[in-house]
Amino acid sequence: MKVVYNSMIIFVKEDYEAMSKKAANMVAGQVNLKSNSVLGLATGSTPEGMYRELVELYKDDRIDFAEVTTFNLDEYYELPIENDQSYAYYMNKNFFSQVNISSENIHVPNGISDDVAGVCEAYDRLIERNNNIDLQILGIGNNGHIGFNEPDVKFEAGTHLVQLDEDTIEANARFFKSVDDVPRKAISMGIRNIMHTKKIILIANGANKASILKEMLFGPVTPNIPASVIQLHNDVTIILDKEAAKYVLEELKMRGVIQ
Ligand code: F6R
């Protein structure tokens, strides 16, 4: 199902696999149209299936990453990249090591530098020098974060050091031995970087995302729900599985957008 609401395109797919395939096909479309595309990438559970699909497309010779440049949204602060929970590790394992992307075109914020301000500033400059991101993949946190832009974020911020919310620390504890091992800080692209991207694809699956997605789409644009800012972006595609879409579909019915 495809719905256009408030100039955003919303796809509702049968399940996680179909959501992942749709997202991967859209990334492939972007790269096939512009071989030197600059992609903004996310980590977490949601895009794992999309990366799997992209690897399959690559193996089938249907996508070529030779000229692609990537910028990841975020990285934990002071977590060595060899740690299997670092986002650099995740990206390498799930994607980079399995496709023909050149290592000099891969960018993940450096979470272990003594000069955090310098790292953030350099990341912003590098994105600008690459003429900004063509296609940004986003997931969404249960608290409405995108990247690690937690509630009450400053919309004008570029890449910066973030204090993670208790909600986020608890949600991400599932990846660590215990909640105490979850880093308390991260470096994240800011809302300014995300809003400067040319196209956004936000993906979400599962019932636990259903209510925040409704707030993101139909609530006010507010720093309390950082993802709500995408209502102001002019090229947004949202791909959901049925469970995540539950309240969004109810609201669209209520508003007469769908039957
Ligand atoms: C990760 C990121 C986060 C996640 C969000 C959802 O790079 O940017 O905003 O997208 O926390 O995470 P999952 O997909 O694990 O539910």
PDB file of C-alpha atoms and ligand atoms in Angstrom:
ATOM      1  CA  MET A   1       0.000   0.000   0.000  1.00  0.00           C
ATOM      2  CA  LYS A   2       1.203   3.504  -0.887  1.00  0.00           C
ATOM      3  CA  VAL A   3      -0.259   6.678   0.595  1.00  0.00           C
ATOM      4  CA  VAL A   4       0.765  10.299   0.119  1.00  0.00           C
ATOM      5  CA  TYR A   5       0.197  12.441   3.175  1.00  0.00           C
ATOM      6  CA  ASN A   6       1.468  15.985   3.709  1.00  0.00           C
ATOM      7  CA  SER A   7       3.742  15.448   0.663  1.00  0.00           C
ATOM      8  CA  MET A   8       5.395  12.455   2.353  1.00  0.00           C
ATOM      9  CA  ILE A   9       5.143   9.056   0.703  1.00  0.00           C
ATOM     10  CA  ILE A  10       4.226   6.225   3.057  1.00  0.00           C
ATOM     11  CA  PHE A  11       4.577   2.578   2.061  1.00  0.00           C
ATOM     12  CA  VAL A  12       3.000  -0.058   4.271  1.00  0.00           C
ATOM     13  CA  LYS A  13       4.501  -3.478   3.649  1.00  0.00           C
ATOM     14  CA  GLU A  14       3.313  -6.900   4.739  1.00  0.00           C
ATOM     15  CA  ASP A  15       6.261  -7.683   6.992  1.00  0.00           C
ATOM     16  CA  TYR A  16       9.882  -6.902   7.912  1.00  0.00           C
ATOM     17  CA  GLU A  17      11.279  -8.653   4.869  1.00  0.00           C
ATOM     18  CA  ALA A  18       9.096  -6.725   2.449  1.00  0.00           C
ATOM     19  CA  MET A  19       9.975  -3.460   4.232  1.00  0.00           C
ATOM     20  CA  SER A  20      13.678  -4.297   3.944  1.00  0.00           C
ATOM     21  CA  LYS A  21      13.399  -5.205   0.248  1.00  0.00           C
ATOM     22  CA  LYS A  22      11.568  -1.992  -0.563  1.00  0.00           C
ATOM     23  CA  ALA A  23      14.221   0.098   1.207  1.00  0.00           C
ATOM     24  CA  ALA A  24      17.064  -1.779  -0.497  1.00  0.00           C
ATOM     25  CA  ASN A  25      15.428  -1.360  -3.912  1.00  0.00           C
ATOM     26  CA  MET A  26      15.127   2.373  -3.348  1.00  0.00           C
ATOM     27  CA  VAL A  27      18.810   2.586  -2.372  1.00  0.00           C
ATOM     28  CA  ALA A  28      19.673   0.579  -5.497  1.00  0.00           C
ATOM     29  CA  GLY A  29      17.562   2.957  -7.601  1.00  0.00           C
ATOM     30  CA  GLN A  30      19.478   5.914  -6.179  1.00  0.00           C
ATOM     31  CA  VAL A  31      22.891   4.333  -6.812  1.00  0.00           C
ATOM     32  CA  ASN A  32      21.945   3.130 -10.288  1.00  0.00           C
ATOM     33  CA  LEU A  33      20.804   6.627 -11.257  1.00  0.00           C
ATOM     34  CA  LYS A  34      23.871   8.292  -9.736  1.00  0.00           C
ATOM     35  CA  SER A  35      26.849   5.969  -9.373  1.00  0.00           C
ATOM     36  CA  ASN A  36      28.751   8.399  -7.105  1.00  0.00           C
ATOM     37  CA  SER A  37      25.845   8.854  -4.697  1.00  0.00           C
ATOM     38  CA  VAL A  38      26.498   9.956  -1.140  1.00  0.00           C
ATOM     39  CA  LEU A  39      24.501   7.736   1.215  1.00  0.00           C
ATOM     40  CA  GLY A  40      23.681   8.503   4.858  1.00  0.00           C
ATOM     41  CA  LEU A  41      23.444   5.254   6.808  1.00  0.00           C
ATOM     42  CA  ALA A  42      21.865   4.081  10.055  1.00  0.00           C
ATOM     43  CA  THR A  43      22.562   1.138  12.333  1.00  0.00           C
ATOM     44  CA  GLY A  44      20.362  -0.779  14.820  1.00  0.00           C
ATOM     45  CA  SER A  45      17.998  -3.706  14.277  1.00  0.00           C
ATOM     46  CA  THR A  46      15.757  -2.043  11.709  1.00  0.00           C
ATOM     47  CA  PRO A  47      18.166  -1.714   8.742  1.00  0.00           C
ATOM     48  CA  GLU A  48      19.825  -5.136   9.154  1.00  0.00           C
ATOM     49  CA  GLY A  49      17.435  -6.685   6.609  1.00  0.00           C
ATOM     50  CA  MET A  50      17.980  -3.807   4.201  1.00  0.00           C
ATOM     51  CA  TYR A  51      21.752  -4.343   4.335  1.00  0.00           C
ATOM     52  CA  ARG A  52      21.224  -8.085   3.741  1.00  0.00           C
ATOM     53  CA  GLU A  53      19.134  -7.268   0.658  1.00  0.00           C
ATOM     54  CA  LEU A  54      21.715  -4.784  -0.616  1.00  0.00           C
ATOM     55  CA  VAL A  55      24.421  -7.426  -0.298  1.00  0.00           C
ATOM     56  CA  GLU A  56      22.219  -9.830  -2.303  1.00  0.00           C
ATOM     57  CA  LEU A  57      21.641  -7.192  -4.989  1.00  0.00           C
ATOM     58  CA  TYR A  58      25.406  -6.637  -5.133  1.00  0.00           C
ATOM     59  CA  LYS A  59      26.091 -10.378  -5.485  1.00  0.00           C
ATOM     60  CA  ASP A  60      23.510 -10.488  -8.315  1.00  0.00           C
ATOM     61  CA  ASP A  61      25.392  -7.657 -10.071  1.00  0.00           C
ATOM     62  CA  ARG A  62      22.427  -5.332  -9.711  1.00  0.00           C
ATOM     63  CA  ILE A  63      24.227  -2.612  -7.763  1.00  0.00           C
ATOM     64  CA  ASP A  64      27.781  -1.293  -7.796  1.00  0.00           C
ATOM     65  CA  PHE A  65      29.203   0.600  -4.813  1.00  0.00           C
ATOM     66  CA  ALA A  66      32.600   1.376  -6.408  1.00  0.00           C
ATOM     67  CA  GLU A  67      31.948   5.127  -6.535  1.00  0.00           C
ATOM     68  CA  VAL A  68      29.592   5.420  -3.556  1.00  0.00           C
ATOM     69  CA  THR A  69      30.481   7.470  -0.483  1.00  0.00           C
ATOM     70  CA  THR A  70      28.826   6.861   2.883  1.00  0.00           C
ATOM     71  CA  PHE A  71      28.379   8.806   6.098  1.00  0.00           C
ATOM     72  CA  ASN A  72      27.014   7.020   9.147  1.00  0.00           C
ATOM     73  CA  LEU A  73      24.660   8.882  11.426  1.00  0.00           C
ATOM     74  CA  ASP A  74      26.296   8.086  14.715  1.00  0.00           C
ATOM     75  CA  GLU A  75      28.809   6.221  16.854  1.00  0.00           C
ATOM     76  CA  TYR A  76      29.093   5.532  20.575  1.00  0.00           C
ATOM     77  CA  TYR A  77      31.544   7.725  22.458  1.00  0.00           C
ATOM     78  CA  GLU A  78      34.684   6.058  23.814  1.00  0.00           C
ATOM     79  CA  LEU A  79      33.760   2.600  22.533  1.00  0.00           C
ATOM     80  CA  PRO A  80      36.720   1.169  20.601  1.00  0.00           C
ATOM     81  CA  ILE A  81      35.842   0.291  17.013  1.00  0.00           C
ATOM     82  CA  GLU A  82      37.006  -3.300  17.670  1.00  0.00           C
ATOM     83  CA  ASN A  83      34.170  -3.634  20.195  1.00  0.00           C
ATOM     84  CA  ASP A  84      31.446  -5.686  18.506  1.00  0.00           C
ATOM     85  CA  GLN A  85      28.843  -3.141  19.636  1.00  0.00           C
ATOM     86  CA  SER A  86      30.518  -0.177  17.969  1.00  0.00           C
ATOM     87  CA  TYR A  87      28.680   1.063  14.920  1.00  0.00           C
ATOM     88  CA  ALA A  88      31.882   0.902  12.875  1.00  0.00           C
ATOM     89  CA  TYR A  89      32.006  -2.832  13.701  1.00  0.00           C
ATOM     90  CA  TYR A  90      28.295  -3.262  12.858  1.00  0.00           C
ATOM     91  CA  MET A  91      28.673  -1.540   9.481  1.00  0.00           C
ATOM     92  CA  ASN A  92      31.716  -3.537   8.563  1.00  0.00           C
ATOM     93  CA  LYS A  93      30.104  -6.827   9.501  1.00  0.00           C
ATOM     94  CA  ASN A  94      26.655  -6.215   8.014  1.00  0.00           C
ATOM     95  CA  PHE A  95      27.562  -4.282   4.917  1.00  0.00           C
ATOM     96  CA  PHE A  96      30.934  -2.763   4.058  1.00  0.00           C
ATOM     97  CA  SER A  97      32.956  -5.990   4.144  1.00  0.00           C
ATOM     98  CA  GLN A  98      30.462  -7.663   1.796  1.00  0.00           C
ATOM     99  CA  VAL A  99      30.286  -5.128  -1.023  1.00  0.00           C
ATOM    100  CA  ASN A 100      32.774  -3.285  -3.258  1.00  0.00           C
ATOM    101  CA  ILE A 101      32.762   0.038  -1.449  1.00  0.00           C
ATOM    102  CA  SER A 102      36.225   1.592  -1.121  1.00  0.00           C
ATOM    103  CA  SER A 103      37.382   2.098   2.421  1.00  0.00           C
ATOM    104  CA  GLU A 104      38.413   5.719   1.813  1.00  0.00           C
ATOM    105  CA  ASN A 105      34.784   6.525   0.934  1.00  0.00           C
ATOM    106  CA  ILE A 106      33.418   5.190   4.242  1.00  0.00           C
ATOM    107  CA  HIS A 107      32.819   7.633   7.098  1.00  0.00           C
ATOM    108  CA  VAL A 108      31.681   6.800  10.621  1.00  0.00           C
ATOM    109  CA  PRO A 109      32.119   9.418  13.376  1.00  0.00           C
ATOM    110  CA  ASN A 110      35.263   8.753  15.397  1.00  0.00           C
ATOM    111  CA  GLY A 111      34.056   8.129  18.953  1.00  0.00           C
ATOM    112  CA  ILE A 112      37.468   7.667  20.519  1.00  0.00           C
ATOM    113  CA  SER A 113      39.212  10.957  19.765  1.00  0.00           C
ATOM    114  CA  ASP A 114      40.331  13.374  22.495  1.00  0.00           C
ATOM    115  CA  ASP A 115      39.219  16.217  20.260  1.00  0.00           C
ATOM    116  CA  VAL A 116      35.468  15.610  19.999  1.00  0.00           C
ATOM    117  CA  ALA A 117      34.710  19.170  18.857  1.00  0.00           C
ATOM    118  CA  GLY A 118      37.312  18.794  16.093  1.00  0.00           C
ATOM    119  CA  VAL A 119      35.870  15.424  15.020  1.00  0.00           C
ATOM    120  CA  CYS A 120      32.349  16.886  14.819  1.00  0.00           C
ATOM    121  CA  GLU A 121      33.451  19.986  12.934  1.00  0.00           C
ATOM    122  CA  ALA A 122      35.499  17.904  10.468  1.00  0.00           C
ATOM    123  CA  TYR A 123      32.536  15.519   9.892  1.00  0.00           C
ATOM    124  CA  ASP A 124      30.256  18.438   9.011  1.00  0.00           C
ATOM    125  CA  ARG A 125      32.873  19.943   6.661  1.00  0.00           C
ATOM    126  CA  LEU A 126      33.415  16.584   4.953  1.00  0.00           C
ATOM    127  CA  ILE A 127      29.686  16.135   4.353  1.00  0.00           C
ATOM    128  CA  GLU A 128      29.541  19.641   2.874  1.00  0.00           C
ATOM    129  CA  ARG A 129      32.600  19.011   0.696  1.00  0.00           C
ATOM    130  CA  ASN A 130      30.826  15.950  -0.674  1.00  0.00           C
ATOM    131  CA  ASN A 131      27.975  18.252  -1.657  1.00  0.00           C
ATOM    132  CA  ASN A 132      25.701  16.875   1.091  1.00  0.00           C
ATOM    133  CA  ILE A 133      24.018  13.518   1.387  1.00  0.00           C
ATOM    134  CA  ASP A 134      21.879  12.374  -1.545  1.00  0.00           C
ATOM    135  CA  LEU A 135      19.899   9.745   0.329  1.00  0.00           C
ATOM    136  CA  GLN A 136      19.648   9.403   4.093  1.00  0.00           C
ATOM    137  CA  ILE A 137      18.383   6.194   5.715  1.00  0.00           C
ATOM    138  CA  LEU A 138      16.798   6.739   9.129  1.00  0.00           C
ATOM    139  CA  GLY A 139      15.382   4.470  11.796  1.00  0.00           C
ATOM    140  CA  ILE A 140      13.418   5.893  14.717  1.00  0.00           C
ATOM    141  CA  GLY A 141      13.886   5.363  18.447  1.00  0.00           C
ATOM    142  CA  ASN A 142      10.944   4.593  20.747  1.00  0.00           C
ATOM    143  CA  ASN A 143      11.363   8.122  22.105  1.00  0.00           C
ATOM    144  CA  GLY A 144      11.297   9.695  18.640  1.00  0.00           C
ATOM    145  CA  HIS A 145      15.033  10.103  18.203  1.00  0.00           C
ATOM    146  CA  ILE A 146      16.647  10.048  14.759  1.00  0.00           C
ATOM    147  CA  GLY A 147      20.358   9.389  14.734  1.00  0.00           C
ATOM    148  CA  PHE A 148      21.038   9.983  18.413  1.00  0.00           C
ATOM    149  CA  ASN A 149      19.175  13.272  18.443  1.00  0.00           C
ATOM    150  CA  GLU A 150      17.309  12.786  21.688  1.00  0.00           C
ATOM    151  CA  PRO A 151      14.180  14.693  22.800  1.00  0.00           C
ATOM    152  CA  ASP A 152      14.821  18.423  23.367  1.00  0.00           C
ATOM    153  CA  VAL A 153      17.507  18.470  20.705  1.00  0.00           C
ATOM    154  CA  LYS A 154      18.441  21.793  19.104  1.00  0.00           C
ATOM    155  CA  PHE A 155      17.199  21.609  15.528  1.00  0.00           C
ATOM    156  CA  GLU A 156      20.070  23.818  14.316  1.00  0.00           C
ATOM    157  CA  ALA A 157      22.838  21.531  15.644  1.00  0.00           C
ATOM    158  CA  GLY A 158      25.300  19.810  13.318  1.00  0.00           C
ATOM    159  CA  THR A 159      27.339  16.774  14.367  1.00  0.00           C
ATOM    160  CA  HIS A 160      27.750  16.856  18.149  1.00  0.00           C
ATOM    161  CA  LEU A 161      28.360  14.892  21.333  1.00  0.00           C
ATOM    162  CA  VAL A 162      25.091  13.610  22.778  1.00  0.00           C
ATOM    163  CA  GLN A 163      24.116  12.486  26.259  1.00  0.00           C
ATOM    164  CA  LEU A 164      21.952   9.419  25.618  1.00  0.00           C
ATOM    165  CA  ASP A 165      18.463   9.314  27.132  1.00  0.00           C
ATOM    166  CA  GLU A 166      17.597   6.707  29.762  1.00  0.00           C
ATOM    167  CA  ASP A 167      15.034   5.355  27.244  1.00  0.00           C
ATOM    168  CA  THR A 168      17.735   4.851  24.629  1.00  0.00           C
ATOM    169  CA  ILE A 169      20.177   3.268  27.081  1.00  0.00           C
ATOM    170  CA  GLU A 170      17.474   0.796  28.147  1.00  0.00           C
ATOM    171  CA  ALA A 171      16.397   0.088  24.557  1.00  0.00           C
ATOM    172  CA  ASN A 172      20.000  -0.554  23.459  1.00  0.00           C
ATOM    173  CA  ALA A 173      20.888  -2.657  26.521  1.00  0.00           C
ATOM    174  CA  ARG A 174      19.626  -5.676  24.557  1.00  0.00           C
ATOM    175  CA  PHE A 175      22.839  -5.562  22.537  1.00  0.00           C
ATOM    176  CA  PHE A 176      25.176  -5.434  25.574  1.00  0.00           C
ATOM    177  CA  LYS A 177      25.913  -7.839  28.446  1.00  0.00           C
ATOM    178  CA  SER A 178      24.216  -5.506  30.898  1.00  0.00           C
ATOM    179  CA  VAL A 179      22.676  -2.045  30.922  1.00  0.00           C
ATOM    180  CA  ASP A 180      25.800  -0.779  32.708  1.00  0.00           C
ATOM    181  CA  ASP A 181      27.883  -1.566  29.630  1.00  0.00           C
ATOM    182  CA  VAL A 182      25.852   0.716  27.356  1.00  0.00           C
ATOM    183  CA  PRO A 183      27.849   3.883  26.623  1.00  0.00           C
ATOM    184  CA  ARG A 184      26.190   7.002  28.038  1.00  0.00           C
ATOM    185  CA  LYS A 185      27.299   9.275  25.218  1.00  0.00           C
ATOM    186  CA  ALA A 186      27.517   9.195  21.450  1.00  0.00           C
ATOM    187  CA  ILE A 187      28.545  11.368  18.540  1.00  0.00           C
ATOM    188  CA  SER A 188      25.633  12.000  16.194  1.00  0.00           C
ATOM    189  CA  MET A 189      24.922  13.959  13.071  1.00  0.00           C
ATOM    190  CA  GLY A 190      22.562  16.740  14.028  1.00  0.00           C
ATOM    191  CA  ILE A 191      19.091  17.605  12.793  1.00  0.00           C
ATOM    192  CA  ARG A 192      20.683  20.294  10.593  1.00  0.00           C
ATOM    193  CA  ASN A 193      22.727  17.638   8.757  1.00  0.00           C
ATOM    194  CA  ILE A 194      19.670  15.402   8.369  1.00  0.00           C
ATOM    195  CA  MET A 195      17.488  18.246   7.076  1.00  0.00           C
ATOM    196  CA  HIS A 196      20.149  19.181   4.502  1.00  0.00           C
ATOM    197  CA  THR A 197      20.048  15.703   2.953  1.00  0.00           C
ATOM    198  CA  LYS A 198      18.375  15.629  -0.455  1.00  0.00           C
ATOM    199  CA  LYS A 199      16.142  12.637   0.220  1.00  0.00           C
ATOM    200  CA  ILE A 200      15.127  10.819   3.398  1.00  0.00           C
ATOM    201  CA  ILE A 201      13.930   7.227   3.729  1.00  0.00           C
ATOM    202  CA  LEU A 202      12.723   6.375   7.227  1.00  0.00           C
ATOM    203  CA  ILE A 203      12.113   2.706   7.965  1.00  0.00           C
ATOM    204  CA  ALA A 204      10.405   1.175  11.001  1.00  0.00           C
ATOM    205  CA  ASN A 205       8.953  -2.172  11.947  1.00  0.00           C
ATOM    206  CA  GLY A 206       7.195  -3.749  14.897  1.00  0.00           C
ATOM    207  CA  ALA A 207       4.363  -2.787  17.231  1.00  0.00           C
ATOM    208  CA  ASN A 208       6.654  -0.934  19.646  1.00  0.00           C
ATOM    209  CA  LYS A 209       7.200   1.788  17.025  1.00  0.00           C
ATOM    210  CA  ALA A 210       3.488   2.268  16.225  1.00  0.00           C
ATOM    211  CA  SER A 211       2.658   5.099  18.624  1.00  0.00           C
ATOM    212  CA  ILE A 212       5.821   7.171  18.113  1.00  0.00           C
ATOM    213  CA  LEU A 213       5.273   6.997  14.331  1.00  0.00           C
ATOM    214  CA  LYS A 214       1.793   8.450  14.771  1.00  0.00           C
ATOM    215  CA  GLU A 215       3.242  11.313  16.845  1.00  0.00           C
ATOM    216  CA  MET A 216       6.024  11.867  14.327  1.00  0.00           C
ATOM    217  CA  LEU A 217       3.588  12.219  11.424  1.00  0.00           C
ATOM    218  CA  PHE A 218       0.540  13.850  12.940  1.00  0.00           C
ATOM    219  CA  GLY A 219       1.795  15.665  16.023  1.00  0.00           C
ATOM    220  CA  PRO A 220       3.353  19.124  16.130  1.00  0.00           C
ATOM    221  CA  VAL A 221       6.891  19.621  14.865  1.00  0.00           C
ATOM    222  CA  THR A 222       8.738  19.811  18.153  1.00  0.00           C
ATOM    223  CA  PRO A 223      12.213  19.122  19.572  1.00  0.00           C
ATOM    224  CA  ASN A 224      10.420  16.813  22.065  1.00  0.00           C
ATOM    225  CA  ILE A 225       9.868  14.388  19.179  1.00  0.00           C
ATOM    226  CA  PRO A 226      13.018  14.955  17.089  1.00  0.00           C
ATOM    227  CA  ALA A 227      11.701  12.823  14.184  1.00  0.00           C
ATOM    228  CA  SER A 228       8.729  15.207  13.796  1.00  0.00           C
ATOM    229  CA  VAL A 229      11.097  17.617  12.028  1.00  0.00           C
ATOM    230  CA  ILE A 230      10.977  15.460   8.893  1.00  0.00           C
ATOM    231  CA  GLN A 231       7.460  16.843   8.295  1.00  0.00           C
ATOM    232  CA  LEU A 232       9.364  19.947   7.098  1.00  0.00           C
ATOM    233  CA  HIS A 233      11.631  18.078   4.654  1.00  0.00           C
ATOM    234  CA  ASN A 234      10.511  18.118   1.021  1.00  0.00           C
ATOM    235  CA  ASP A 235      11.471  14.581  -0.011  1.00  0.00           C
ATOM    236  CA  VAL A 236      10.523  11.967   2.572  1.00  0.00           C
ATOM    237  CA  THR A 237       9.587   8.321   2.038  1.00  0.00           C
ATOM    238  CA  ILE A 238       8.504   6.266   5.023  1.00  0.00           C
ATOM    239  CA  ILE A 239       8.505   2.469   4.772  1.00  0.00           C
ATOM    240  CA  LEU A 240       6.722   0.566   7.525  1.00  0.00           C
ATOM    241  CA  ASP A 241       5.661  -2.962   8.191  1.00  0.00           C
ATOM    242  CA  LYS A 242       1.992  -3.522   9.080  1.00  0.00           C
ATOM    243  CA  GLU A 243       2.569  -3.612  12.822  1.00  0.00           C
ATOM    244  CA  ALA A 244       4.453  -0.343  12.939  1.00  0.00           C
ATOM    245  CA  ALA A 245       1.835   1.255  10.677  1.00  0.00           C
ATOM    246  CA  LYS A 246      -1.151   0.340  12.876  1.00  0.00           C
ATOM    247  CA  TYR A 247      -1.900   3.773  14.413  1.00  0.00           C
ATOM    248  CA  VAL A 248      -0.715   5.677  11.343  1.00  0.00           C
ATOM    249  CA  LEU A 249      -3.292   3.804   9.252  1.00  0.00           C
ATOM    250  CA  GLU A 250      -6.015   4.426  11.846  1.00  0.00           C
ATOM    251  CA  GLU A 251      -5.231   8.145  11.797  1.00  0.00           C
ATOM    252  CA  LEU A 252      -5.140   8.284   7.992  1.00  0.00           C
ATOM    253  CA  LYS A 253      -8.592   6.644   7.943  1.00  0.00           C
ATOM    254  CA  MET A 254      -9.911   9.096  10.492  1.00  0.00           C
ATOM    255  CA  ARG A 255      -8.643  11.992   8.395  1.00  0.00           C
ATOM    256  CA  GLY A 256     -10.252  10.552   5.263  1.00  0.00           C
ATOM    257  CA  VAL A 257      -6.934  10.109   3.457  1.00  0.00           C
ATOM    258  CA  ILE A 258      -7.593   6.380   3.009  1.00  0.00           C
ATOM    259  CA  GLN A 259     -10.748   4.279   3.280  1.00  0.00           C
TER     260      GLN A 259
HETATM  261  C1  F6R B   1      21.277   4.223  14.715  1.00  0.00           C
HETATM  262  C2  F6R B   1      20.277   5.287  14.784  1.00  0.00           C
HETATM  263  C3  F6R B   1      19.115   5.197  15.695  1.00  0.00           C
HETATM  264  C4  F6R B   1      18.230   3.973  15.397  1.00  0.00           C
HETATM  265  C5  F6R B   1      17.075   3.885  16.382  1.00  0.00           C
HETATM  266  C6  F6R B   1      16.226   2.656  16.152  1.00  0.00           C
HETATM  267  O1  F6R B   1      22.283   4.548  13.803  1.00  0.00           O
HETATM  268  O2  F6R B   1      20.433   6.255  14.092  1.00  0.00           O
HETATM  269  O3  F6R B   1      18.337   6.366  15.580  1.00  0.00           O
HETATM  270  O4  F6R B   1      17.757   4.066  14.097  1.00  0.00           O
HETATM  271  O5  F6R B   1      17.560   3.867  17.693  1.00  0.00           O
HETATM  272  O6  F6R B   1      16.983   1.528  16.471  1.00  0.00           O
HETATM  273  P1  F6R B   1      16.456   0.059  16.141  1.00  0.00           P
HETATM  274  O7  F6R B   1      16.468  -0.042  14.665  1.00  0.00           O
HETATM  275  O8  F6R B   1      17.467  -0.848  16.792  1.00  0.00           O
HETATM  276  O9  F6R B   1      15.078  -0.035  16.713  1.00  0.00           O
END
